[in-house]
XYZ file of C-alpha atoms in Angstrom:
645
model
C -82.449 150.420 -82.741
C -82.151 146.609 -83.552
C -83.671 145.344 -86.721
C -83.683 142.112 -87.481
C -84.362 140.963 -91.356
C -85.764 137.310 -92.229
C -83.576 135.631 -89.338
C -83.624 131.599 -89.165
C -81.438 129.233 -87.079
C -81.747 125.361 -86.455
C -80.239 123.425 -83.794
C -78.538 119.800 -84.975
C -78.146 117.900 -81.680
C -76.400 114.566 -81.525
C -78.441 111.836 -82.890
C -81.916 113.427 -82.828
C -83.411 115.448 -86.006
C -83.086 118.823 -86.231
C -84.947 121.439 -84.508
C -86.024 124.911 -85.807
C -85.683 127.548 -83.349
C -86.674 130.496 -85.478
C -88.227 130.592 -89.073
C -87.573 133.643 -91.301
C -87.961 136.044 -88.567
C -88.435 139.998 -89.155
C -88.688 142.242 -86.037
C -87.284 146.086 -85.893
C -87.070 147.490 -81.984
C -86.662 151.001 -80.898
C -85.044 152.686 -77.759
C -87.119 152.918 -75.056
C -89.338 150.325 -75.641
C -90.384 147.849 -72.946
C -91.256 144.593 -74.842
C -93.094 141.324 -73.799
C -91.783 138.532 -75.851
C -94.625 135.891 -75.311
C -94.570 132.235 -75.802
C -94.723 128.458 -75.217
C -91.265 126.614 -74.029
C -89.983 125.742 -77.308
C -91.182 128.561 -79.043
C -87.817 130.370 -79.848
C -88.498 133.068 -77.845
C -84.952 132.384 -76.108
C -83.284 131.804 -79.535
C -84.909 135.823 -80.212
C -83.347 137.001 -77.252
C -80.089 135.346 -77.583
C -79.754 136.210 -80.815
C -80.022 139.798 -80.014
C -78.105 139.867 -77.467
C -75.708 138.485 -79.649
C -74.650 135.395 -77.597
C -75.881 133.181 -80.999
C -75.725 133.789 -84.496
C -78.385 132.875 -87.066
C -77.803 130.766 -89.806
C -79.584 132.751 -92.417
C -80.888 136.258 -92.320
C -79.183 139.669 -90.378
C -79.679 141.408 -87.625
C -79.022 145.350 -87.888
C -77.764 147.073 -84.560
C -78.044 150.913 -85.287
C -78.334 150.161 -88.845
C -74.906 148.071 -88.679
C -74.919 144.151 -89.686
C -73.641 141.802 -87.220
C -73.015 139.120 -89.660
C -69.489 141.715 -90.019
C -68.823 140.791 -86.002
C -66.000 138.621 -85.330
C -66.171 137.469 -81.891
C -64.411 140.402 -80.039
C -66.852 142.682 -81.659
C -69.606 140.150 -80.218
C -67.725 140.489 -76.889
C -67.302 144.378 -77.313
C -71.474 144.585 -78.140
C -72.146 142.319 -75.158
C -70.000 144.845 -73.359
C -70.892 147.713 -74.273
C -74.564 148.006 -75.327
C -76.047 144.910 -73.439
C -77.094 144.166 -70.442
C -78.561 140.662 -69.107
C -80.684 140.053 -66.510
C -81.276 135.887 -65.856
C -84.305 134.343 -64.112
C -81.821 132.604 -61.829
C -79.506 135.847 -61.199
C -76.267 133.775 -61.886
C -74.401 135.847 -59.427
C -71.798 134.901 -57.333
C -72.828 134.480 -54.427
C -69.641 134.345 -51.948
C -69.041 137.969 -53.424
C -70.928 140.913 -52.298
C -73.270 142.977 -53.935
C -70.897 145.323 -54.958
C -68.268 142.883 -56.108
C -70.900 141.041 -58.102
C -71.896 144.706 -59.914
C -68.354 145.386 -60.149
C -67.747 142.127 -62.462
C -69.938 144.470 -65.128
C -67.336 146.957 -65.749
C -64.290 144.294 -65.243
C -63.264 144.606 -68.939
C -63.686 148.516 -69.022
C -61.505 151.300 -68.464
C -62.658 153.036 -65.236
C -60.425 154.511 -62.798
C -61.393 152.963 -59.418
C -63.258 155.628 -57.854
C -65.271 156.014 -61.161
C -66.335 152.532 -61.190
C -66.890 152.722 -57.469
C -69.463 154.898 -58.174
C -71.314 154.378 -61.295
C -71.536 150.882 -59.312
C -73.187 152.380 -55.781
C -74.755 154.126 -58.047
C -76.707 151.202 -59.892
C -77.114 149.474 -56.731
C -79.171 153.016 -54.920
C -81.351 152.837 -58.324
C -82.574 149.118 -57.635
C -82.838 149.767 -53.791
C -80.207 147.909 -52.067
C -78.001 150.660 -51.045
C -78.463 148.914 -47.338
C -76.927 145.726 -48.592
C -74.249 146.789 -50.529
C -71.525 145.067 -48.277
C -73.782 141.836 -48.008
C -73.037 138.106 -49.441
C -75.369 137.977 -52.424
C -75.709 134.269 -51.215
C -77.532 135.549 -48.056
C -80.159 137.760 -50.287
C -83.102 137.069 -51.149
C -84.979 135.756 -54.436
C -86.264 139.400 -55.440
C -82.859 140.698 -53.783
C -81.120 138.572 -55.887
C -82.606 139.862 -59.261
C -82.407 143.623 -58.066
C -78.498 142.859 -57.954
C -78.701 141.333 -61.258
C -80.719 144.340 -63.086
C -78.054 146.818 -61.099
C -75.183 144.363 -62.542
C -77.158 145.099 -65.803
C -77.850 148.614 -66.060
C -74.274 150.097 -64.321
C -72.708 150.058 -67.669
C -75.165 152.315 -69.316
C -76.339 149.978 -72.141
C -78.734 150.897 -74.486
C -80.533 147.169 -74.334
C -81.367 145.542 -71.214
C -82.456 141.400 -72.214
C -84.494 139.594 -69.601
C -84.960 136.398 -69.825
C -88.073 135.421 -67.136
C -87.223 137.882 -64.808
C -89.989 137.189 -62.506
C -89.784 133.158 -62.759
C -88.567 132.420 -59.969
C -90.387 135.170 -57.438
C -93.538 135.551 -55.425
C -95.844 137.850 -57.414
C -95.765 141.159 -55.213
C -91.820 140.706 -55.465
C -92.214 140.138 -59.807
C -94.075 143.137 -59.683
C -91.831 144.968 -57.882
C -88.756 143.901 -60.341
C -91.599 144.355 -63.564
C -92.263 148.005 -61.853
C -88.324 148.856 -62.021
C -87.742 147.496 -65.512
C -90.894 149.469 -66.782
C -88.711 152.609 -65.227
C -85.783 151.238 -67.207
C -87.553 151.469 -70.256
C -89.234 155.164 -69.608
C -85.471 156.173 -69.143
C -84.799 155.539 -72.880
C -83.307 151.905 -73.002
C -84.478 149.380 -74.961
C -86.295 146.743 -72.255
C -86.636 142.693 -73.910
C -88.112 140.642 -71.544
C -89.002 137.128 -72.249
C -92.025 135.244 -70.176
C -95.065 133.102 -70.094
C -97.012 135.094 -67.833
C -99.595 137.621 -69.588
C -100.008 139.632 -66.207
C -96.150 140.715 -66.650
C -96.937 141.094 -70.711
C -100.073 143.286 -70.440
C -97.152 145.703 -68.517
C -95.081 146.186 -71.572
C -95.638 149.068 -74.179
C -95.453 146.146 -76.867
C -96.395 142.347 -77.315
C -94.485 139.676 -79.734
C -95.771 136.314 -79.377
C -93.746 133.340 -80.902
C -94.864 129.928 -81.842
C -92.919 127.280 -83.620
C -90.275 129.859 -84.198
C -92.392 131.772 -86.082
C -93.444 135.824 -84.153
C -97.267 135.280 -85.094
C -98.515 138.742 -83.601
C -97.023 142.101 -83.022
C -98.850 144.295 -80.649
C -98.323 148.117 -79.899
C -99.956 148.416 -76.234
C -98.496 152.003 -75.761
C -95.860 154.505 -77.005
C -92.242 154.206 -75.614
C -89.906 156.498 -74.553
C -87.244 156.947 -77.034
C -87.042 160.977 -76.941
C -84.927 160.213 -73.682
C -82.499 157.908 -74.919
C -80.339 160.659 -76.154
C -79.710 161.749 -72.524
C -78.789 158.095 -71.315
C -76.707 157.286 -73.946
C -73.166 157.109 -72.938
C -70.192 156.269 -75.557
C -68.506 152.568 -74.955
C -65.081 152.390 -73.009
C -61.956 151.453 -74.384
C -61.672 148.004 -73.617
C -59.363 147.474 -70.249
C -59.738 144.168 -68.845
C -58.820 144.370 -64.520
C -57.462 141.613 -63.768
C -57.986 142.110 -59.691
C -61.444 140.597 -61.173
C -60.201 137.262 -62.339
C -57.763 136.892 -59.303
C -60.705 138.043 -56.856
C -62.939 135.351 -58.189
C -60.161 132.858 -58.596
C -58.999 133.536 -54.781
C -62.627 132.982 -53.534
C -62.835 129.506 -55.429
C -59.519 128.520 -53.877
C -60.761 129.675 -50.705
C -64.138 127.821 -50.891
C -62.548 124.166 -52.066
C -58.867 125.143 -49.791
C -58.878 121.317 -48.838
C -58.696 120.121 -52.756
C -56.487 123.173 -53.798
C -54.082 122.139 -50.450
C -53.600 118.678 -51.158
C -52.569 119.729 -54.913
C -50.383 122.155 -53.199
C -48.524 119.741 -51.014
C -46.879 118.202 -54.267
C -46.071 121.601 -55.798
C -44.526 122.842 -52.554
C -42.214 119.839 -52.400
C -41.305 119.870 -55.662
C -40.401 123.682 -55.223
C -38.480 122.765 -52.316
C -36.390 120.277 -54.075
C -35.759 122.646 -57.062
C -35.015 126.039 -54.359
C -32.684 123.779 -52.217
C -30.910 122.327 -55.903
C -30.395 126.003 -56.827
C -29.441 126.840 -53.185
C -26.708 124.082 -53.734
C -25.569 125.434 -57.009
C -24.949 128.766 -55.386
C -23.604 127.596 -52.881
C -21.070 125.321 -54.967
C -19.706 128.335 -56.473
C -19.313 129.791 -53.286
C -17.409 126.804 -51.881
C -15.180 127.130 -55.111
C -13.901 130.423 -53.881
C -13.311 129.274 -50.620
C -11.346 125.808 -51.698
C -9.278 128.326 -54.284
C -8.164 130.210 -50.833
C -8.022 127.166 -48.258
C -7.681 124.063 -49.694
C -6.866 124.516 -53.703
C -3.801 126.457 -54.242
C -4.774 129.471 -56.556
C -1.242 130.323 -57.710
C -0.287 126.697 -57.917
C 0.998 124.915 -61.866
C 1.553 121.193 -61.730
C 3.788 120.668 -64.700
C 4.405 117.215 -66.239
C 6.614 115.943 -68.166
C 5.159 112.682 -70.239
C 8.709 111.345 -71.464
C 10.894 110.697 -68.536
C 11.990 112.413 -65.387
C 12.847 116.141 -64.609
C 15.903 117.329 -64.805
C 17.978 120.328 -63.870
C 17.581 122.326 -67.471
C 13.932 122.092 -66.770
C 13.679 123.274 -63.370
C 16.173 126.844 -64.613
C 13.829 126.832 -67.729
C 11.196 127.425 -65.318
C 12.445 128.978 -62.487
C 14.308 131.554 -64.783
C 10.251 132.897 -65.708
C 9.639 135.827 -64.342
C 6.598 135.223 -62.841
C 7.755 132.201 -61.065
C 8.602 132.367 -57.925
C 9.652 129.045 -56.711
C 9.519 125.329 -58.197
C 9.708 122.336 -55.693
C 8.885 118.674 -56.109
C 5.781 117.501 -54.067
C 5.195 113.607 -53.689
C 2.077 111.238 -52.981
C 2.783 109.851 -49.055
C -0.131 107.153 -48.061
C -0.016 107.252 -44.149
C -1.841 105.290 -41.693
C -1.976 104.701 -37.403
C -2.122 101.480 -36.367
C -4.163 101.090 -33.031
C -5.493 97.707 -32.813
C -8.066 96.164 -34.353
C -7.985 99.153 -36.177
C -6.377 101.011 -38.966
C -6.861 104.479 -39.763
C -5.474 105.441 -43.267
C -4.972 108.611 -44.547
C -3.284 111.131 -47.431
C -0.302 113.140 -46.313
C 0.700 116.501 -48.055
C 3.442 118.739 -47.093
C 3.220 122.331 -45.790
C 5.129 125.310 -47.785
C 8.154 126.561 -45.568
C 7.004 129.193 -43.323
C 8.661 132.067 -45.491
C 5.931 131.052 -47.852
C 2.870 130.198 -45.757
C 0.725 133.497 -45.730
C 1.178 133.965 -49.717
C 0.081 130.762 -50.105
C -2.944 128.112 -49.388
C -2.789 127.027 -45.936
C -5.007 124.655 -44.442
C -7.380 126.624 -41.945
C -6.503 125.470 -37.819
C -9.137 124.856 -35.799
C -6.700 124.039 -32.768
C -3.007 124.309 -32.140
C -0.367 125.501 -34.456
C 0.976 123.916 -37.949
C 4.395 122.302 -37.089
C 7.457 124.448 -38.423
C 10.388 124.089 -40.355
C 12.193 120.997 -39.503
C 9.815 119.779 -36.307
C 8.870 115.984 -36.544
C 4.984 117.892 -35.763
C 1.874 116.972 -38.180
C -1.478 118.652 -38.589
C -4.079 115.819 -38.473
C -7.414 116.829 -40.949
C -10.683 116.849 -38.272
C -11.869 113.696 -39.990
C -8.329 111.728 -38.863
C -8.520 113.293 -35.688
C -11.955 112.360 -34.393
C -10.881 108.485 -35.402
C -7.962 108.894 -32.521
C -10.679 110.170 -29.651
C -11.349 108.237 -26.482
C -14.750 108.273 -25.208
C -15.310 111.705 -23.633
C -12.230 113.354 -24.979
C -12.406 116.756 -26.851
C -10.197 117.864 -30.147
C -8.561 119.702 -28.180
C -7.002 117.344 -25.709
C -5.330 115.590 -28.910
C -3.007 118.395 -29.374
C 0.504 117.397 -27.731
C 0.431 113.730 -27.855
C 2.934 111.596 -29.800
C 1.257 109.041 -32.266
C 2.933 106.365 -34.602
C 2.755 106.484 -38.199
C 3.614 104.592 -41.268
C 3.615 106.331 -44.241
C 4.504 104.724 -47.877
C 5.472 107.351 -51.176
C 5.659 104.924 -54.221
C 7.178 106.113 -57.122
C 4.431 107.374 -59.929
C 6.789 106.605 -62.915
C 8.623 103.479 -62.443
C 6.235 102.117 -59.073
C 9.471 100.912 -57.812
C 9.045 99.037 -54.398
C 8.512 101.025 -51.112
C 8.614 100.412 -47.474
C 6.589 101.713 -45.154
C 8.560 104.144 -42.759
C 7.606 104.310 -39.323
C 7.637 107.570 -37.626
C 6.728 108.780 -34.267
C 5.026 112.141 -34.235
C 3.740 115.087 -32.393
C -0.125 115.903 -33.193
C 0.476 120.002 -33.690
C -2.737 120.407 -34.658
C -6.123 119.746 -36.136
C -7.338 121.128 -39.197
C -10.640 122.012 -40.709
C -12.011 119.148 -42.621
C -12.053 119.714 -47.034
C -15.407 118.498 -47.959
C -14.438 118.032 -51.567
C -11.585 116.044 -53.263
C -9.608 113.358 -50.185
C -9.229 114.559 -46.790
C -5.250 115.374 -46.068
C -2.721 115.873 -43.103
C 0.240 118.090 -43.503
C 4.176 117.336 -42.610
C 6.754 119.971 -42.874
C 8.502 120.137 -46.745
C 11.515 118.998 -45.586
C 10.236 116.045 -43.214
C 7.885 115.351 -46.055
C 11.320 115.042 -48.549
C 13.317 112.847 -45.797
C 9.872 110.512 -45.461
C 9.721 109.980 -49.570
C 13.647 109.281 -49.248
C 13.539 106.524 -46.569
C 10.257 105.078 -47.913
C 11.786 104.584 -51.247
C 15.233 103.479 -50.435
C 17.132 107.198 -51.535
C 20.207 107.922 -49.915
C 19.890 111.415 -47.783
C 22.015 113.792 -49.997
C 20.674 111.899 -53.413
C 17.886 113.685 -55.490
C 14.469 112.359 -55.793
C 13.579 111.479 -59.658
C 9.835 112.738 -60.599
C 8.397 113.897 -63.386
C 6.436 117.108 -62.540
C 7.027 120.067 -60.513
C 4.705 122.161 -58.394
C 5.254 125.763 -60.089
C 4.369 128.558 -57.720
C 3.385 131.996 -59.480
C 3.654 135.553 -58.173
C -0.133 136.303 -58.944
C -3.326 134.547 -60.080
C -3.075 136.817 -63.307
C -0.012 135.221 -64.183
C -1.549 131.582 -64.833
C -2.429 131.995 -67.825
C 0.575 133.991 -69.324
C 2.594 131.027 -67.860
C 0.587 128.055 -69.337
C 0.904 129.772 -72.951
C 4.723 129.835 -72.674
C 5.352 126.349 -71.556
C 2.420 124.259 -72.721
C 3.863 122.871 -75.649
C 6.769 121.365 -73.639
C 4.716 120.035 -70.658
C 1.546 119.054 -69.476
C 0.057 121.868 -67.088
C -2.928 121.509 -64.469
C -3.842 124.941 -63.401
C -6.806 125.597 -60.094
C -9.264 125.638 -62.509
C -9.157 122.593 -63.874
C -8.453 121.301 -60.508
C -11.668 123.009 -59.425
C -13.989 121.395 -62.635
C -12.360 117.939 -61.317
C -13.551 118.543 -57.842
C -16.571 120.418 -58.612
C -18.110 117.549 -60.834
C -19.333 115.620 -58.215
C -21.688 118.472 -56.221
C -22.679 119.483 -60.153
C -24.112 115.733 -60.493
C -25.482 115.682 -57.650
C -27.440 118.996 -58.002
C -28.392 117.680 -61.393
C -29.847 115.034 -60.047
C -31.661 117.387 -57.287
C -33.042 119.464 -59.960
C -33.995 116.444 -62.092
C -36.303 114.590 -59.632
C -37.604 118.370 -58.504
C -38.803 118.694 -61.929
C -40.565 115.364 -62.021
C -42.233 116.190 -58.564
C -43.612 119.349 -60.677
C -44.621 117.732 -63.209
C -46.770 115.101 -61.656
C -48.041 117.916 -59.727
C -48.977 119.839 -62.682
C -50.798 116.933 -63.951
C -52.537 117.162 -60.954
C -52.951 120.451 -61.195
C -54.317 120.335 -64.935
C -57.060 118.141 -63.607
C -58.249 120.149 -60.741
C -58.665 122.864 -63.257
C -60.513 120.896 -65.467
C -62.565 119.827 -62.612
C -62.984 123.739 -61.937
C -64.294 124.299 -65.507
C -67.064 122.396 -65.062
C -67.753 123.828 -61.820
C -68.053 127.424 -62.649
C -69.683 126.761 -65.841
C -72.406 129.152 -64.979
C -69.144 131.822 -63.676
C -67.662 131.528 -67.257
C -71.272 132.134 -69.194
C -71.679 134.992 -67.100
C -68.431 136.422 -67.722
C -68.906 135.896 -71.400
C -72.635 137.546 -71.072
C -71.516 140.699 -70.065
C -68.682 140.909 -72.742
C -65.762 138.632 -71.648
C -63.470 137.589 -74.464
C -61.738 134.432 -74.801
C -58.632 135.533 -73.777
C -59.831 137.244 -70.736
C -61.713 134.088 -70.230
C -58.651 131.846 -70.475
C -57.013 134.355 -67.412
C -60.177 133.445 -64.967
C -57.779 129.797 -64.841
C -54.612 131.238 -65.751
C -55.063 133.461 -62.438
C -56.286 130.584 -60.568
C -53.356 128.720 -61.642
C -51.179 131.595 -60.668
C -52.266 131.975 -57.347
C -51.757 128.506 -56.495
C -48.895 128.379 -58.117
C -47.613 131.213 -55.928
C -49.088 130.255 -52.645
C -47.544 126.360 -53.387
C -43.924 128.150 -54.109
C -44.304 130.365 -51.313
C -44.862 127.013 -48.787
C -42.558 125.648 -50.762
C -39.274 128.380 -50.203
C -40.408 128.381 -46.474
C -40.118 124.957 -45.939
C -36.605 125.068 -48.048
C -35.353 127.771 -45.801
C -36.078 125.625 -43.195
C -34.420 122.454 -44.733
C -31.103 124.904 -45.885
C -30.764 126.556 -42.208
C -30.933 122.798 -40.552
C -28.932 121.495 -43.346
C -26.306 124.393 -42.760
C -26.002 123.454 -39.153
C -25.274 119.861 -39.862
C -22.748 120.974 -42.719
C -20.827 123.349 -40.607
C -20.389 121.236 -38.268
C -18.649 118.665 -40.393
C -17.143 121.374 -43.078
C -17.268 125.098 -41.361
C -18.997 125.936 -44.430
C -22.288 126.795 -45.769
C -22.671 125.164 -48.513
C -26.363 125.925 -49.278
C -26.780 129.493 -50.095
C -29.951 131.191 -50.696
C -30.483 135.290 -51.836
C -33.810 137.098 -53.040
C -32.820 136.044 -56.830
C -32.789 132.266 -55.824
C -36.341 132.804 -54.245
C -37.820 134.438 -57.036
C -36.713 132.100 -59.768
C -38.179 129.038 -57.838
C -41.533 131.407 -57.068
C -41.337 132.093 -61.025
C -40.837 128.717 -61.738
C -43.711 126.916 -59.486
C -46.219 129.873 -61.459
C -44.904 128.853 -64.976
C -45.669 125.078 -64.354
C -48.928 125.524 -62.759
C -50.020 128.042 -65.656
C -48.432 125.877 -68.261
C -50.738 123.280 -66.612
C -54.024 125.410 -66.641
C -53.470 126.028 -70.581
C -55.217 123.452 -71.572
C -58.649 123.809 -69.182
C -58.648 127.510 -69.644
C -58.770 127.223 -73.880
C -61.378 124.449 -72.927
C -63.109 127.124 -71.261
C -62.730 129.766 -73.742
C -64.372 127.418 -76.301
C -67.601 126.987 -74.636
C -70.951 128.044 -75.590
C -72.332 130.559 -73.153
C -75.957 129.766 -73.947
C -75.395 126.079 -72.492
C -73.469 127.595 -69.910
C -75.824 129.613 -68.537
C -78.990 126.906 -68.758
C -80.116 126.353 -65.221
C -79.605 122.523 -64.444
């Protein structure tokens, strides 16, 4: 039963006087009743309806459902009465029409908690009761006018309300099709609900078991035509659902509005993608730095390697015993600077020349990797040329390969670091051994035996054969990575110590930049894009204004609302990212192919993790985007929403 007790309400539009839509109204309506409200446009017979519906509130006055006052409703009770005890049917249908019949009488029981095949149904169900069991699977776009409505009662009536509101059912139809939709509401009514239908047209009034006519917002007569039905309602009645909102609904009507404007929602895309292709690839570089880092620690970095320092003076014999006498040392040599570089006219080709361990050393320690020949031994005027030197020494036509053999004259120069005394350069002729993979970080070195590498500092600084070279640091060798640090605490306050790692940090600085700045103009891409994005939306919610007063009609809240947009913005979020990791794939495999052939490494490297952060990512901007249109959306009235234009 609704009652409703000396109800007024007054619209204040912008810049026009007020307008009274209902004047100290008093109406009380029973269960299976079929009532006629009757009256001119303007009258308030629409305010009446709305108001018990529950879609507006009156400013003065209450309205009683089952003896309860809604003026205690905050709006998710309004949303849980619209949902549970209401059902709308609209003289323009306001379905959608690129879902079927069954999807549009599905969105009825979207926010409650069916099991599938229940709601499956109570929906086929609804549909067999209005006759259009044979069109079940059909556009509702491609029904017809009285088709239309027949979905829109079944939309109405599948959620067992106990009030079924009409507003000029028949408006829009022929009159043996109005008849036909009066004859199945009258049925309605007989089966204990509460029928309110509003219309102008006394041959649909005379119909009803009662008449209320309206005028000036005022109900100036009240006519019983017949008895209703109410002994049945106790048989209908079925107890409201726990409130379960599916969101397959919100993505299935979000996914059909993508798929209807695809051209808008793909140009918006094209931004996203790129921007998630910048931000995969910077985070495919990171991984792949760290990577790399493992590799130079093994190839190119020395990972059981101390450079000690000494910041007053040179070395001397008590500190190399000092150190050697550790037992996790195993050997301490001096290692110079050499500057080298091959003369072969007009052009120079300089390079930085570092000296191989002895070969009783080699396999415990970094070696550069050989891509052809063999690294020069002990004593043998040989050199291993990096692949970057090497390719500067090919003739037209001529392979790596061929280099190995040939004699080539170099100059190399080792200044002193402490003193800078003057060198000479000392001209050597020597036998390319062979070529070695080219470091991609840090400077690009050849490699001299130790002890050729100790006569060319001698001769290039004027040191007689048997004298000692004065330095001031010593390459410390440990027995195990473990030992580093163990090693650095015992001698640190006597020297200066570089270990791999902060060799590594040195190196690594560069690619960290450089993904920094990867990841930085990524960001910006996705945040234009969102902008982009935020629009669109707000272009959506004022084209599915009549989708959102619908939703809200048959009991949407504002939260479940706000997730028609946040799902929209999720699912082009995550078809954006998905273009977005395929094209990055793309961009790492080709850029992989280019960098092994320069660095026989991959330094781009991608795993599930990677694309799932940069998937999560691309949905977190695009939903932070839709925030804003979907609380616009929220807010809106669903009376003007649902106005045909």
């Amino acid at each position: 039963m609704i009652e409703i007790r000396n109800v007024s309400k007054t619209y204040y539009p912008e810049k026009s006087t007020p307008i009274p839509a209902l004047k100290n109204v008093d109406l009380v309506l029973h269960n299976g009743e079929f009532v006629a409200i009757v009256g001119a446009s303007g009258s308030g017979k629409s305010t009446l309806l709305n108001t018990l519906g529950g879609l507006d509130k009156p400013d003065s006055g209450e309205v009683y459902i089952n003896e309860t006052p809604m003026s205690t409703f905050d709006d998710d009770k309004y949303s849980d009465y619209r949902k549970d005890q209401v059902g709308f049917v609209f003289q323009h249908f306001h379905l959608m029409p690129h879902l079927t019949v069954l999807e549009n009488v599905e969105l009825a029981l979207a926010m409650s908690s069916y099991e599938k095949n229940e709601a499956h149904q109570k929906c086929v169900q609804a549909i067999q009761k209005v006759g259009l069991e044979q069109a079940i699977l059909q556009k509702a776009g491609e029904l017809s006018g009285g088709q239309q409505q027949r979905v829109a009662i079944a939309r109405a009536l599948v959620k067992s309300p106990n009030i079924i509101l009409a507003d000029e059912p028949t408006g829009a139809l022929d009159s043996h099709t109005s008849q036909e939709i009066i004859d199945l509401l009258k049925r309605i009514s007989e089966q204990g609900h509460l029928v309110v239908v509003i219309t102008h047209d006394e041959s649909v009034a005379k119909q009803a078991t009662r008449i209320v006519r309206v005028k000036d917002g005022e109900i100036i007569e009240d006519i019983q035509q017949s008895e209703g039905h109410s002994v049945q309602t106790t048989k209908t009645a079925e107890p409201p659902r726990k409130r379960s909102f599916q969101l397959k609904s919100a993505f299935r009507l979000s996914f059909h509005r993508i798929k209807e404007k695809r051209w808008r929602y793909f140009l918006v895309s094209i931004g996203i993608s790129m921007g998630i292709c910048g931000f995969f690839l910077a985070m495919a570089f990171g991984s792949g730095i760290d990577n790399y880092m493992q590799y130079s620690s093994d190839k190119v970095i020395d990972s059981k390697k101390l450079d000690f320092k000494k910041e007053q003076g040179y070395m001397d014999s008590s500190d190399y015993y000092q150190i050697k006498k550790n037992k996790h040392v195993k050997f301490v040599q001096p290692e110079f600077d050499i500057s080298a570089r091959i003369e072969i006219k007009p052009d120079i080709i300089s390079f930085d020349v570092k000296p191989l361990h002895k070969e009783k050393n080699r396999n415990e320690y970094a070696a550069p990797n050989v891509i052809y020949g063999q690294l020069p031994k002990d004593g043998d005027h040989g050199i291993a040329l990096s692949e970057s030197t090497a390719q500067k020494l090919l003739k037209d036509g001529e392979k790596l390969e061929g280099l190995i053999g040939r004699e080539i004259t170099i100059k190399f120069l080792s200044m002193d670091e402490v003193t800078s005394y003057p060198s000479r350069w000392d001209t050597q002729t020597m036998k390319i051994s062979a070529i070695t993979e080219q470091s991609f970080i840090g400077k690009e070195y050849s490699y001299i035996p130790y002890d050729v590498h100790t006569d060319v500092v001698k001769r290039s600084r004027f040191i007689g054969k048997d004298s000692e070279i004065t330095t001031n640091s010593y390459e410390v060798y440990v027995d195990d990575k473990s030992s580093i640090q163990w090693v650095v605490d015992q001698f640190k306050p006597s020297y200066t110590i570089t270990t791999p790692e902060n060799v590594l940090k040195e190196l690594t600085q560069t690619f960290k930049n450089i993904q920094l700045a990867m990841t930085g103009v990524s960001i910006l891409i996705l945040l234009i894009s969102s902008i982009m994005v935020g629009i669109i939306l707000y272009i959506s919610v004022l084209e599915r204004r009549k989708e959102i007063g619908l939703f809200k009609a048959i009991g949407g809240r504002k939260r479940e609302v706000r997730w028609i947009f946040f799902s929209e913005a999720i699912l082009l979020g995550g078809m954006a990212s998905i273009n977005g990791i395929v094209l990055g794939v793309v961009m790492q495999i080709a850029l992989n192919q280019a960098l092994v052939s320069r660095i026989h490494f991959e330094l781009l490297s991608i795993n599930v993790f990677t694309m799932l952060i940069s998937i999560g990512f691309g949905i977190l901007i695009n939903v932070l985007a839709g925030t804003i249109p979907a609380n616009q959306a929220a807010k809106l009235n669903p009376i003007q929403l649902l106005k045909q234009e």
